[in-house]
Amino acid sequence: MAAAAAATAGPLGALQAGGTRLVAACCTRLGLGLGLPGFATSLRVGPVICARGWTRAAVGAAPRRGYSSEVKAEDELRLRYLEEENRGADLKERVKMHSSEVGPFVSKARAVINEIANLPVPTIAAIDGLALGGGLELALACDVRVAASSAKMGLVETKLAIIPGAGGTQRLPRAIGMSLAKELIFSARVLDGHEAKAIGLISHVLEQNQEGDAAYKKALDLAQEFLPQGPVAMRVAKLAINQGMEVDLVTGLAIEEACYAQTIPTKDRLEGLLAFKEKRPPRYKGE
């Protein structure tokens, strides 16, 4: 599954709408729906889905959505997108919010981003514009991040006497290290694509094109690299990496062993071996 989210106004309203997208390569069958709170309930997931603009629906609004498919054949790579034209609340709306509303609002935003982080498929954040505050927290929940050189990103909440509340204080140190993460959060510094690449916040930096979607196109290229691989293998590889990073090496190796064991009885594993022997592309079914 793939998604794309516009650099959403974040859970604390410190964000400007911009051009962040989330692209997720769907390498496993998720059933009839993907239960993301609020904005994407019961969304049917195809091999690649792109979604834009998440936050507004996280507080209960009903955004407008549009669906499209660029490839018709069921067996081909499908590229689909979910558009949300409502880009989210701004600081003026945050000023009007009663203090009793802030906690539940942030909790819902955090739940949405956690759901994205826990998707059993690779996710790629493509940052073509602004990803400030919650926009960057959304990107940090993804497995891979790419950005245009002109993109702007940062956790800027301390400027408003608040802190990142949708995972930023936890995921940024895990991505770039504790000391540098503290520096960026304490200073509310905003980075461009080259600066973000230099500190390891993103994997790829691209010069922006005339269409303004250089990072998005790179993310789709990466998704197409991911898609041919075994669905079960992709799911458990992500699980092994994510869980292994939270424990010591010995425990991590045990997690890897348990995840590897899940691939042994699958039909896909036998199909992969047969395809290799016959020198043809494998036909994986996620079984």
XYZ file of C-alpha atoms in Angstrom:
287
model
C 0.000 0.000 0.000
C 1.296 3.433 -0.597
C 0.237 6.746 0.593
C 1.028 10.371 0.235
C 0.196 13.093 2.672
C 0.421 16.798 2.164
C 2.618 18.467 4.791
C -0.229 18.579 7.090
C -1.029 21.128 9.668
C 0.092 19.240 12.681
C -1.595 18.156 15.853
C -0.613 21.320 17.660
C -1.537 23.705 14.895
C 2.008 24.956 14.471
C 2.179 23.778 10.902
C 1.597 25.202 7.510
C 0.011 23.135 4.775
C 2.606 22.201 2.223
C 3.908 19.337 0.152
C 4.660 16.245 2.172
C 3.440 12.966 0.822
C 3.491 9.484 2.195
C 4.088 6.683 -0.261
C 3.732 3.137 0.973
C 4.520 0.082 -1.080
C 1.859 -2.494 -0.379
C 3.652 -5.788 -0.222
C 1.067 -7.766 1.680
C -2.661 -8.228 1.590
C -4.391 -6.179 4.237
C -7.904 -7.465 3.733
C -10.894 -5.281 2.990
C -9.867 -2.181 4.829
C -7.093 -0.302 6.553
C -8.379 0.968 9.866
C -6.775 4.365 10.200
C -8.642 6.528 12.703
C -10.835 9.267 11.348
C -9.773 10.070 7.824
C -9.196 6.694 6.212
C -11.566 4.252 7.843
C -12.299 1.219 5.653
C -10.090 2.509 2.860
C -9.457 -0.400 0.524
C -5.740 -0.781 -0.006
C -4.180 -1.645 -3.350
C -0.541 -2.423 -4.054
C 0.310 1.258 -4.096
C -1.793 3.999 -2.588
C -1.042 7.648 -2.182
C -2.878 9.859 0.259
C -2.644 13.580 0.751
C -3.606 15.701 3.763
C -4.348 13.780 6.953
C -4.727 16.018 9.973
C -8.056 17.686 9.498
C -9.938 14.424 9.655
C -8.017 13.468 12.775
C -10.221 15.886 14.692
C -13.459 14.560 13.280
C -13.978 16.642 10.155
C -15.221 14.952 7.007
C -12.688 15.693 4.254
C -13.431 15.299 0.569
C -11.722 12.337 -1.019
C -11.029 11.261 -4.562
C -9.782 7.930 -5.840
C -7.924 7.126 -9.031
C -6.190 4.142 -10.627
C -3.479 4.512 -13.239
C -3.334 0.835 -14.123
C -6.442 -1.212 -14.828
C -5.231 -4.814 -14.844
C -5.545 -6.530 -11.466
C -2.184 -8.274 -11.769
C -0.261 -5.151 -12.741
C 1.258 -2.588 -10.436
C -1.595 -0.297 -9.436
C -0.932 3.299 -8.561
C -3.779 4.863 -6.681
C -4.151 8.016 -4.736
C -6.414 9.396 -2.067
C -6.843 13.172 -2.175
C -8.012 15.281 0.722
C -8.522 18.883 -0.268
C -8.939 20.119 3.296
C -5.366 20.777 4.364
C -5.898 21.125 8.093
C -6.262 23.726 10.784
C -3.949 26.701 11.175
C -2.690 28.671 14.159
C -5.762 30.904 14.165
C -7.880 27.833 14.814
C -5.487 26.686 17.532
C -5.943 29.993 19.317
C -9.696 29.405 19.408
C -9.320 25.869 20.768
C -10.174 25.477 24.452
C -7.437 23.949 26.601
C -9.697 20.980 27.336
C -9.793 20.181 23.612
C -6.037 20.147 23.093
C -5.289 16.827 24.789
C -7.892 14.776 22.878
C -6.900 16.490 19.626
C -3.229 15.592 20.067
C -4.133 12.060 21.154
C -6.101 11.486 17.963
C -3.284 12.848 15.822
C -0.801 10.639 17.671
C -3.018 7.598 17.132
C -3.205 8.267 13.395
C 0.560 8.612 13.078
C 1.112 5.486 15.174
C -1.200 3.558 12.854
C 0.929 4.675 9.919
C 4.123 3.684 11.738
C 2.659 0.235 12.408
C 1.497 -0.478 8.864
C 2.769 -3.958 7.891
C 4.193 -2.596 4.623
C 7.084 -0.272 3.694
C 6.160 3.411 3.840
C 7.987 6.307 2.190
C 7.524 9.986 3.054
C 8.070 12.293 0.076
C 8.626 15.887 1.184
C 8.253 18.353 -1.655
C 7.229 21.385 0.381
C 6.766 22.086 4.077
C 6.897 19.437 6.811
C 6.841 21.429 10.031
C 5.767 20.030 13.376
C 3.171 17.327 12.773
C 4.115 17.147 9.111
C 7.604 16.013 10.078
C 6.196 13.728 12.779
C 4.185 12.007 10.051
C 7.326 11.652 7.941
C 9.272 10.277 10.913
C 6.679 7.522 11.249
C 7.605 6.297 7.769
C 10.319 3.757 6.976
C 12.063 5.925 4.363
C 12.080 9.691 3.807
C 13.011 11.557 0.638
C 12.866 15.302 0.018
C 13.389 17.998 -2.558
C 16.340 20.298 -1.904
C 13.919 23.201 -1.503
C 11.753 21.398 1.071
C 11.570 22.746 4.603
C 11.219 20.520 7.652
C 11.561 20.792 11.401
C 9.923 20.297 14.776
C 9.082 23.886 15.576
C 6.717 23.500 18.517
C 9.001 25.035 21.149
C 8.538 28.392 19.410
C 4.957 28.193 20.644
C 5.937 27.093 24.151
C 4.773 23.535 23.497
C 6.572 20.341 22.479
C 6.137 17.819 19.653
C 3.188 15.689 20.728
C 2.686 13.122 17.975
C 5.879 11.140 18.399
C 8.506 13.717 17.472
C 10.406 13.628 20.765
C 10.751 9.860 20.424
C 11.203 9.222 16.703
C 13.594 12.068 15.881
C 16.299 10.863 18.356
C 15.917 7.340 16.971
C 16.432 8.698 13.461
C 19.387 11.065 13.942
C 20.677 10.538 17.487
C 19.770 12.088 20.830
C 22.136 15.067 20.944
C 21.306 16.385 17.488
C 17.591 15.751 17.982
C 17.691 17.807 21.188
C 19.480 20.613 19.363
C 16.873 20.720 16.614
C 13.906 20.588 19.002
C 15.371 23.116 21.442
C 16.161 25.557 18.614
C 13.002 24.885 16.542
C 15.388 24.944 13.575
C 14.024 24.431 10.058
C 16.183 22.447 7.613
C 16.198 22.293 3.844
C 16.617 19.055 1.922
C 20.415 19.159 1.752
C 20.733 19.871 5.479
C 18.310 17.055 6.290
C 20.282 14.643 4.107
C 23.569 15.635 5.767
C 22.299 14.601 9.218
C 20.605 11.421 8.041
C 17.045 12.637 8.494
C 16.234 11.724 4.892
C 17.668 9.081 2.555
C 17.580 10.992 -0.741
C 17.565 14.672 -1.719
C 16.432 15.762 -5.190
C 16.533 19.059 -7.040
C 12.964 20.233 -7.360
C 11.325 20.009 -10.797
C 8.878 22.377 -12.474
C 5.920 20.270 -11.350
C 7.009 20.461 -7.719
C 6.911 16.694 -7.174
C 10.531 15.540 -7.456
C 10.495 13.779 -4.086
C 7.145 12.183 -4.818
C 8.409 10.724 -8.084
C 11.504 9.389 -6.324
C 9.287 7.804 -3.687
C 7.237 6.072 -6.371
C 10.450 4.769 -7.952
C 11.475 3.328 -4.590
C 8.019 1.818 -4.099
C 8.314 0.087 -7.458
C 11.629 -1.384 -6.312
C 9.945 -2.731 -3.186
C 6.828 -4.156 -4.825
C 8.322 -7.219 -6.595
C 9.620 -8.691 -3.350
C 7.876 -11.397 -1.316
C 4.934 -9.863 0.608
C 5.340 -11.947 3.749
C 9.091 -11.366 3.743
C 8.607 -7.606 3.514
C 6.142 -7.623 6.381
C 8.292 -9.636 8.767
C 11.496 -7.849 7.716
C 9.943 -4.558 8.793
C 8.779 -6.149 12.031
C 12.231 -7.586 12.751
C 13.957 -4.256 12.116
C 11.491 -2.145 14.090
C 11.356 -4.419 17.118
C 15.042 -5.268 17.010
C 16.038 -1.610 17.241
C 14.295 -1.339 20.615
C 16.215 -4.151 22.332
C 19.768 -5.426 22.847
C 21.557 -7.356 20.091
C 20.987 -10.813 21.577
C 17.259 -10.214 21.872
C 17.218 -8.629 18.419
C 18.795 -11.723 16.895
C 16.124 -13.845 18.571
C 13.454 -11.597 17.044
C 15.089 -12.016 13.637
C 15.092 -15.803 14.054
C 11.401 -15.807 14.958
C 10.540 -13.589 12.001
C 12.603 -15.708 9.610
C 10.726 -18.779 10.804
C 7.472 -17.204 9.612
C 8.713 -17.237 6.014
C 9.725 -20.926 5.943
C 6.265 -22.538 5.563
C 4.987 -20.006 3.012
C 4.086 -20.773 -0.577
C 5.889 -17.586 -1.556
C 9.215 -18.964 -0.360
C 8.828 -22.022 -2.599
C 7.725 -19.804 -5.478
C 10.826 -17.648 -5.012
C 13.115 -20.653 -5.196
C 11.306 -22.032 -8.232
C 11.412 -18.671 -10.011
C 15.133 -18.408 -9.331
C 15.683 -21.906 -10.743
C 13.587 -21.170 -13.834
C 15.136 -17.696 -14.257
C 11.805 -15.893 -14.324
C 10.107 -13.226 -12.192
C 8.369 -14.719 -9.153
C 4.592 -14.654 -8.888
C 4.045 -13.976 -5.208
C 0.590 -14.177 -3.664
C 1.317 -13.173 -0.101
C 0.842 -16.733 1.175
